[in-house]
Coordinates of N, CA and C in Angstrom, one line a residue:
M1 N 25.2 -34.1 -35.5 CA 26.5 -34.0 -35.8 C 27.2 -34.8 -36.7
S2 N 27.8 -34.4 -37.7 CA 28.4 -35.1 -38.5 C 29.8 -35.0 -38.7
S3 N 30.8 -35.8 -38.7 CA 31.9 -36.4 -38.9 C 32.7 -37.2 -39.9
T4 N 33.7 -37.2 -40.3 CA 34.4 -38.3 -41.3 C 35.5 -38.9 -40.7
Q5 N 35.0 -40.2 -40.7 CA 35.8 -41.8 -40.1 C 36.2 -42.6 -41.3
N6 N 37.7 -42.1 -41.6 CA 38.0 -43.2 -42.8 C 37.7 -42.8 -43.9
G7 N 36.9 -41.7 -44.3 CA 36.8 -41.0 -45.4 C 35.2 -41.2 -45.8
T8 N 34.7 -41.9 -44.2 CA 33.3 -41.8 -44.6 C 32.4 -40.9 -43.4
A9 N 31.5 -40.3 -43.9 CA 30.1 -40.0 -43.6 C 29.9 -40.4 -42.3
T10 N 29.5 -40.4 -41.3 CA 29.4 -40.9 -40.5 C 28.3 -39.3 -39.0
N11 N 27.2 -40.0 -38.7 CA 25.8 -39.1 -38.5 C 26.3 -39.3 -36.5
Q12 N 26.6 -38.3 -36.1 CA 26.7 -38.1 -34.7 C 25.8 -37.8 -33.9
T13 N 24.8 -38.4 -33.3 CA 23.8 -37.6 -32.7 C 24.0 -37.7 -31.1
K14 N 23.7 -36.7 -30.1 CA 23.2 -37.0 -28.6 C 22.5 -37.7 -28.5
H15 N 23.2 -38.7 -27.7 CA 22.4 -40.0 -26.9 C 22.0 -39.8 -25.7
T16 N 20.9 -40.2 -24.6 CA 20.6 -40.0 -23.8 C 20.6 -41.2 -23.1
L17 N 21.3 -42.1 -21.7 CA 21.4 -43.5 -22.0 C 21.2 -43.4 -20.3
S18 N 19.8 -44.2 -20.0 CA 19.4 -44.4 -18.8 C 20.0 -45.8 -18.0
V19 N 20.7 -45.9 -17.2 CA 20.9 -47.4 -16.3 C 21.0 -47.3 -15.2
V20 N 20.2 -48.8 -14.8 CA 20.0 -49.0 -13.6 C 20.8 -50.1 -13.2
V21 N 21.8 -49.8 -11.9 CA 22.7 -50.6 -11.7 C 22.2 -51.2 -10.1
K22 N 23.3 -51.9 -9.6 CA 23.3 -52.3 -8.0 C 24.3 -51.0 -7.8
Y23 N 23.7 -50.8 -6.4 CA 23.9 -49.5 -6.1 C 25.3 -49.9 -5.5
N24 N 26.6 -49.4 -6.2 CA 27.9 -49.7 -5.7 C 28.4 -48.9 -6.9
L25 N 29.7 -48.2 -6.2 CA 30.5 -47.3 -6.5 C 31.5 -48.2 -7.6
N26 N 31.8 -48.9 -7.5 CA 32.3 -50.4 -8.4 C 31.6 -50.2 -10.0
A27 N 30.4 -50.6 -10.0 CA 30.0 -49.8 -11.0 C 29.9 -48.8 -12.1
L28 N 29.9 -47.8 -11.0 CA 30.5 -46.4 -11.5 C 31.3 -47.2 -12.4
S29 N 32.4 -47.1 -11.9 CA 33.8 -47.3 -12.0 C 34.3 -48.1 -13.3
R30 N 33.2 -49.6 -13.2 CA 33.2 -50.2 -14.4 C 32.8 -49.4 -16.0
I31 N 31.6 -49.1 -15.7 CA 31.1 -48.1 -16.3 C 32.0 -47.0 -17.3
I32 N 32.5 -46.4 -17.0 CA 33.9 -45.4 -16.9 C 34.5 -46.0 -17.6
G33 N 35.4 -47.0 -16.9 CA 36.1 -48.1 -17.7 C 35.5 -48.3 -19.1
I34 N 34.5 -48.7 -19.4 CA 34.1 -49.1 -20.6 C 34.2 -47.9 -21.5
F35 N 33.8 -46.8 -21.2 CA 33.9 -45.7 -22.4 C 35.0 -45.9 -22.4
S36 N 36.1 -45.6 -21.4 CA 37.4 -45.0 -21.7 C 38.6 -46.0 -22.5
S37 N 38.6 -47.3 -21.9 CA 39.1 -48.3 -22.7 C 38.4 -48.3 -24.1
K38 N 37.4 -48.1 -25.1 CA 36.5 -48.3 -25.9 C 37.0 -47.5 -26.8
G39 N 37.1 -46.0 -25.9 CA 37.3 -44.2 -26.9 C 36.1 -43.8 -27.0
F40 N 34.6 -44.7 -26.2 CA 33.6 -43.9 -26.2 C 33.7 -42.6 -25.4
E41 N 32.6 -41.3 -25.9 CA 32.8 -40.3 -25.2 C 32.0 -40.1 -24.1
I42 N 32.2 -39.4 -23.5 CA 31.0 -39.5 -22.1 C 31.1 -37.8 -22.3
D43 N 29.5 -37.3 -22.5 CA 29.3 -35.2 -22.5 C 28.7 -35.1 -20.8
S44 N 28.1 -36.2 -20.6 CA 27.9 -36.1 -18.8 C 27.4 -37.3 -18.5
I45 N 27.7 -37.5 -17.0 CA 27.2 -38.5 -16.2 C 26.6 -38.3 -15.0
S46 N 25.7 -38.5 -14.2 CA 24.9 -38.6 -13.3 C 25.1 -39.6 -12.4
F47 N 25.0 -39.8 -11.3 CA 24.8 -41.3 -10.3 C 24.2 -41.1 -8.5
G48 N 22.7 -41.1 -8.9 CA 22.2 -41.3 -7.7 C 20.9 -42.7 -7.3
S49 N 20.7 -42.3 -6.1 CA 19.6 -43.8 -5.6 C 18.9 -43.7 -6.7
G50 N 18.1 -44.8 -6.8 CA 16.8 -45.3 -7.6 C 15.6 -45.3 -7.0
K51 N 14.7 -45.9 -7.6 CA 13.3 -46.0 -7.0 C 13.6 -47.0 -5.7
E52 N 14.2 -48.2 -6.1 CA 14.3 -49.0 -5.2 C 15.4 -49.7 -4.6
T53 N 15.4 -49.5 -3.2 CA 16.9 -49.9 -2.4 C 17.7 -50.9 -2.8
G54 N 18.9 -50.3 -3.0 CA 19.9 -51.3 -3.3 C 20.2 -51.2 -4.8
L55 N 19.3 -50.1 -5.6 CA 19.6 -49.9 -7.2 C 19.9 -48.1 -7.0
A56 N 20.9 -48.0 -8.1 CA 21.1 -46.9 -8.5 C 20.7 -46.6 -9.9
R57 N 20.7 -45.4 -10.1 CA 20.3 -44.4 -11.7 C 21.7 -44.0 -11.7
I58 N 22.5 -44.3 -13.2 CA 22.9 -43.7 -14.1 C 22.9 -42.7 -15.1
T59 N 22.8 -41.6 -15.8 CA 22.1 -40.9 -16.8 C 23.5 -40.7 -17.4
I60 N 23.5 -41.1 -18.5 CA 24.8 -41.1 -19.2 C 24.5 -40.3 -20.7
T61 N 25.1 -38.9 -20.8 CA 24.9 -38.6 -22.5 C 25.9 -38.6 -23.0
T62 N 25.7 -38.8 -24.2 CA 27.1 -39.5 -25.3 C 26.6 -39.0 -26.4
H63 N 27.8 -39.1 -27.5 CA 27.3 -39.2 -28.7 C 28.2 -39.9 -29.8
G64 N 27.1 -39.9 -30.7 CA 28.0 -41.3 -32.1 C 26.8 -42.2 -32.7
D65 N 26.8 -42.3 -33.5 CA 26.2 -43.1 -34.4 C 25.4 -44.1 -34.1
E66 N 24.1 -44.6 -34.6 CA 23.6 -45.9 -33.9 C 24.5 -47.0 -33.5
Q67 N 25.5 -47.1 -34.7 CA 26.4 -48.5 -33.9 C 27.0 -48.3 -33.2
I68 N 27.8 -47.3 -33.0 CA 28.4 -46.7 -31.6 C 27.6 -47.3 -30.3
I69 N 26.3 -46.1 -30.5 CA 25.4 -46.5 -29.4 C 24.9 -48.1 -29.3
E70 N 24.8 -48.7 -30.2 CA 24.8 -50.3 -30.1 C 25.8 -50.8 -29.5
Q71 N 26.8 -50.8 -29.6 CA 28.2 -51.1 -28.8 C 28.1 -50.8 -27.6
I72 N 28.0 -49.7 -27.3 CA 27.7 -48.9 -25.8 C 27.0 -49.6 -25.2
T73 N 25.8 -49.8 -25.6 CA 24.7 -50.4 -24.7 C 25.1 -51.9 -24.8
K74 N 25.7 -52.9 -25.8 CA 26.0 -54.4 -25.3 C 27.2 -54.2 -24.6
Q75 N 28.2 -53.2 -24.3 CA 28.9 -53.6 -23.2 C 28.5 -53.4 -22.3
L76 N 27.4 -52.1 -21.7 CA 27.4 -51.9 -20.6 C 26.1 -53.5 -20.0
H77 N 25.9 -54.0 -20.7 CA 24.8 -55.4 -21.0 C 25.9 -56.1 -19.9
K78 N 26.9 -56.0 -20.6 CA 28.2 -57.3 -19.8 C 28.6 -56.9 -18.5
I79 N 28.3 -55.9 -18.1 CA 28.7 -55.4 -16.3 C 27.7 -56.5 -15.6
I80 N 28.2 -57.1 -14.8 CA 27.4 -57.8 -14.1 C 26.6 -57.2 -12.8
D81 N 26.8 -56.3 -12.5 CA 25.7 -55.0 -11.8 C 25.0 -54.2 -12.5
V82 N 24.9 -53.9 -13.8 CA 23.9 -53.7 -14.9 C 22.8 -54.5 -14.7
V83 N 21.3 -53.5 -14.6 CA 20.0 -54.2 -14.8 C 19.4 -54.1 -15.5
T84 N 19.3 -52.7 -16.3 CA 18.7 -52.2 -17.2 C 19.4 -51.0 -18.0
V85 N 19.5 -51.1 -19.5 CA 19.9 -50.0 -20.0 C 19.0 -50.0 -20.7
S86 N 18.8 -48.7 -20.6 CA 17.4 -48.0 -22.1 C 18.6 -46.1 -22.7
D87 N 18.3 -46.7 -24.3 CA 18.1 -45.3 -25.0 C 17.4 -44.6 -25.0
L88 N 17.3 -43.2 -24.3 CA 15.9 -43.1 -24.3 C 15.7 -41.8 -25.4
T89 N 17.1 -41.5 -26.3 CA 17.0 -40.9 -27.3 C 15.8 -41.2 -28.6
H90 N 15.3 -42.1 -28.4 CA 14.2 -42.0 -29.9 C 12.7 -42.9 -28.9
Q91 N 12.7 -41.9 -27.5 CA 11.9 -42.2 -26.7 C 11.4 -40.6 -26.3
S92 N 10.2 -40.4 -25.7 CA 9.4 -39.2 -25.4 C 10.4 -39.1 -23.8
F93 N 10.9 -38.3 -23.6 CA 11.8 -38.3 -22.2 C 12.0 -37.0 -21.7
V94 N 11.6 -36.7 -20.5 CA 12.3 -35.5 -20.2 C 13.6 -35.6 -19.5
E95 N 14.1 -34.5 -19.2 CA 15.5 -34.4 -18.7 C 15.6 -32.9 -18.2
R96 N 17.0 -32.7 -17.0 CA 16.8 -32.0 -16.6 C 18.2 -31.7 -15.6
E97 N 19.2 -30.5 -16.1 CA 20.4 -30.3 -15.6 C 20.1 -29.2 -14.1
M98 N 21.5 -29.0 -13.2 CA 21.3 -28.3 -12.2 C 22.7 -27.6 -12.5
A99 N 22.6 -26.4 -12.3 CA 23.6 -25.4 -11.8 C 24.0 -24.6 -10.8
L100 N 25.2 -24.2 -10.1 CA 25.3 -23.2 -9.3 C 26.1 -22.4 -9.6
V101 N 25.8 -21.3 -9.5 CA 26.8 -20.4 -10.4 C 26.7 -19.1 -9.2
K102 N 28.3 -18.7 -8.9 CA 28.3 -17.7 -7.9 C 29.4 -16.2 -9.1
V103 N 28.1 -15.5 -8.7 CA 28.4 -14.6 -9.6 C 28.8 -13.1 -9.1
K104 N 30.1 -12.2 -9.8 CA 30.2 -10.9 -9.4 C 28.4 -9.9 -9.3
A105 N 28.5 -9.6 -7.8 CA 27.4 -9.0 -8.1 C 27.5 -7.5 -6.9
Q106 N 27.9 -6.8 -7.9 CA 28.3 -5.0 -7.1 C 26.9 -4.4 -7.3
R107 N 26.6 -3.7 -6.3 CA 25.6 -3.0 -5.8 C 25.1 -2.7 -7.4
S108 N 25.5 -2.0 -7.9 CA 25.5 -1.5 -9.8 C 24.5 -2.3 -10.3
A109 N 24.9 -3.6 -10.3 CA 24.6 -4.5 -11.1 C 23.2 -5.7 -10.5
R110 N 23.4 -5.6 -9.1 CA 22.7 -6.4 -8.5 C 20.9 -6.7 -9.0
S111 N 20.6 -5.6 -9.6 CA 19.1 -5.6 -9.8 C 19.5 -6.2 -11.6
E112 N 20.0 -6.1 -11.8 CA 20.3 -6.7 -13.6 C 20.2 -8.2 -13.1
I113 N 21.4 -8.8 -12.5 CA 21.0 -10.0 -12.4 C 20.0 -11.0 -11.5
M114 N 19.5 -10.0 -10.6 CA 18.2 -10.6 -9.9 C 17.2 -10.6 -11.4
Q115 N 17.3 -9.6 -12.4 CA 16.1 -9.8 -13.0 C 16.1 -11.0 -14.5
I116 N 17.4 -11.1 -14.4 CA 17.9 -12.7 -15.5 C 17.2 -13.5 -14.4
T117 N 17.7 -13.7 -13.5 CA 17.4 -15.1 -12.7 C 15.8 -15.2 -13.0
D118 N 15.4 -13.8 -12.6 CA 13.8 -14.1 -12.3 C 13.4 -14.7 -13.6
I119 N 13.9 -14.4 -14.8 CA 13.5 -15.0 -15.9 C 14.1 -16.0 -16.3
F120 N 14.6 -16.3 -15.9 CA 15.0 -18.0 -16.0 C 14.4 -19.0 -15.0
R121 N 13.4 -18.3 -14.3 CA 13.3 -18.7 -12.8 C 13.8 -19.7 -12.2
A122 N 15.2 -19.1 -12.0 CA 16.1 -19.4 -11.1 C 16.4 -18.8 -9.8
K123 N 17.1 -19.2 -8.7 CA 16.7 -19.2 -7.5 C 17.8 -18.3 -6.9
I124 N 17.9 -17.2 -6.1 CA 19.1 -16.8 -5.8 C 19.2 -17.4 -4.1
I125 N 20.1 -18.6 -3.8 CA 20.4 -19.1 -2.5 C 21.5 -18.4 -1.8
D126 N 21.8 -17.6 -2.1 CA 23.1 -17.3 -1.1 C 23.4 -15.9 -1.4
I127 N 23.9 -14.7 -0.7 CA 24.3 -13.4 -1.0 C 25.1 -13.2 -0.2
S128 N 26.0 -12.0 -0.6 CA 26.9 -11.6 0.5 C 26.9 -10.0 -0.1
P129 N 28.0 -9.4 0.4 CA 28.1 -7.8 -0.2 C 28.6 -7.6 -1.8
D130 N 29.2 -8.7 -2.1 CA 29.7 -8.5 -3.5 C 29.3 -9.8 -4.2
N131 N 28.4 -10.5 -3.8 CA 28.3 -11.9 -4.7 C 27.0 -12.6 -4.9
L132 N 26.2 -12.8 -5.9 CA 25.2 -13.8 -5.4 C 25.2 -15.5 -5.8
A133 N 24.8 -16.2 -5.2 CA 24.9 -17.4 -5.4 C 23.3 -18.2 -6.3
I134 N 23.4 -18.5 -7.0 CA 22.3 -18.6 -7.8 C 21.7 -20.2 -8.2
E135 N 20.7 -20.6 -8.4 CA 20.6 -22.6 -8.7 C 19.7 -22.4 -9.7
I136 N 20.2 -22.8 -11.1 CA 19.2 -22.9 -11.9 C 19.3 -24.3 -12.7
T137 N 18.0 -24.7 -12.8 CA 17.4 -26.1 -13.4 C 16.8 -26.0 -14.7
G138 N 17.1 -26.8 -15.4 CA 16.2 -27.0 -17.0 C 17.2 -28.0 -17.6
N139 N 16.4 -27.5 -19.3 CA 17.9 -28.7 -19.8 C 19.4 -28.0 -20.2
R140 N 19.4 -28.5 -20.7 CA 21.4 -28.0 -21.0 C 21.2 -26.8 -21.6
D141 N 20.0 -26.7 -22.7 CA 20.1 -25.2 -23.2 C 20.1 -24.2 -22.7
K142 N 18.5 -24.0 -21.5 CA 18.6 -23.2 -20.9 C 19.7 -22.6 -19.5
V143 N 20.2 -24.3 -19.1 CA 21.1 -23.5 -18.3 C 22.9 -23.0 -18.6
N144 N 22.8 -23.6 -20.2 CA 23.9 -22.8 -21.1 C 23.6 -21.1 -21.3
A145 N 22.0 -21.2 -21.4 CA 21.9 -19.6 -21.8 C 22.0 -18.8 -20.6
F146 N 21.7 -19.1 -19.3 CA 21.6 -18.3 -18.3 C 23.4 -18.2 -18.1
I147 N 23.9 -19.5 -17.9 CA 25.3 -19.0 -17.6 C 25.7 -17.8 -18.7
G148 N 25.5 -18.2 -20.3 CA 26.0 -16.9 -21.1 C 25.3 -15.4 -20.9
M149 N 24.3 -15.4 -20.3 CA 23.6 -13.9 -19.7 C 24.3 -13.4 -18.8
V150 N 24.8 -14.6 -17.7 CA 25.4 -13.9 -16.4 C 26.9 -13.7 -16.6
R151 N 27.7 -14.5 -17.4 CA 29.1 -14.7 -17.8 C 29.6 -13.1 -17.9
P152 N 29.2 -12.1 -18.6 CA 29.7 -10.9 -18.5 C 29.6 -9.6 -17.3
F153 N 29.3 -10.7 -16.0 CA 29.4 -10.1 -14.8 C 30.4 -10.6 -14.0
G154 N 31.0 -11.7 -14.2 CA 31.6 -12.4 -13.9 C 31.5 -13.3 -13.0
I155 N 31.7 -14.6 -13.7 CA 31.4 -15.6 -12.7 C 32.6 -16.0 -11.7
I156 N 32.4 -16.5 -10.7 CA 33.7 -16.9 -9.7 C 33.4 -18.1 -9.7
E157 N 32.6 -19.0 -9.2 CA 32.5 -20.3 -9.5 C 31.1 -21.0 -10.0
L158 N 31.5 -21.8 -10.6 CA 30.4 -22.9 -11.3 C 30.4 -24.0 -11.0
A159 N 29.2 -25.1 -10.5 CA 29.2 -26.1 -10.6 C 28.1 -26.7 -11.2
R160 N 28.1 -28.0 -12.3 CA 27.3 -28.6 -13.0 C 26.5 -30.1 -12.2
T161 N 25.5 -30.2 -12.4 CA 24.7 -31.8 -12.1 C 25.5 -32.7 -13.4
G162 N 25.4 -32.4 -14.5 CA 25.0 -33.1 -15.3 C 23.4 -33.7 -15.9
T163 N 23.4 -33.9 -16.6 CA 22.0 -34.5 -16.9 C 21.4 -35.9 -16.1
V164 N 20.0 -35.8 -15.8 CA 19.4 -36.4 -15.4 C 18.0 -36.9 -16.1
A165 N 17.5 -38.1 -16.4 CA 16.4 -37.9 -17.4 C 15.5 -39.4 -16.8
L166 N 14.4 -39.0 -17.1 CA 13.5 -39.8 -16.8 C 12.5 -40.4 -18.2
K167 N 12.3 -41.3 -18.8 CA 11.1 -41.8 -19.9 C 10.2 -41.3 -19.4
R168 N 9.4 -40.5 -20.3 CA 8.2 -39.6 -19.9 C 6.6 -41.4 -20.3
E169 N 5.9 -40.9 -19.2 CA 4.8 -42.0 -19.4 C 3.8 -41.8 -19.9
F170 N 3.0 -40.4 -19.9 CA 2.2 -40.0 -20.1 C 2.7 -39.4 -21.6
E171 N 2.1 -39.9 -22.6 CA 2.4 -39.2 -24.8 C 0.8 -38.5 -24.6
G172 N -0.4 -38.8 -24.0 CA -1.6 -38.0 -24.7 C -1.6 -36.7 -24.6
S173 N -2.8 -35.9 -25.1 CA -2.9 -34.6 -24.8 C -3.9 -34.5 -24.0
V174 N -3.2 -33.1 -22.8 CA -4.4 -32.8 -22.1 C -5.6 -31.9 -22.3

């Protein structure tokens, strides 16, 4: 993504930041405060327990040029509860997002929705006479594509987790 700022072109790219913090909600609040006060944008943010007791992993997807991402990284390092900050963007990493989608599913459309669910390797997790609740997991593009395919049937409710990501350890060939 490119944009113009003060008459000069900037190269805005998506970045995925993995931040390990001491487990408390104040750390999350401080991180969001930095983004808010400095005008940085958050595309998604997820917070959850980490590998070690007392630590949490926060995955932030944002966008900006290299200078903006460097500023974000420096600001995050200033937070006392932050242990590590990694920009996974230029590394090999895996990322996933989960969405729960409740779709109108009249008897005449139910089999078509179930076929779409199978094609995307999603799961039907709840059923009622008129609705299906479906769990879809994958990268953002897959989740968006699935939502686009079921939208014509009528989405009743939608909940998304935001991206979670880990650095890929194995980089060889199998």
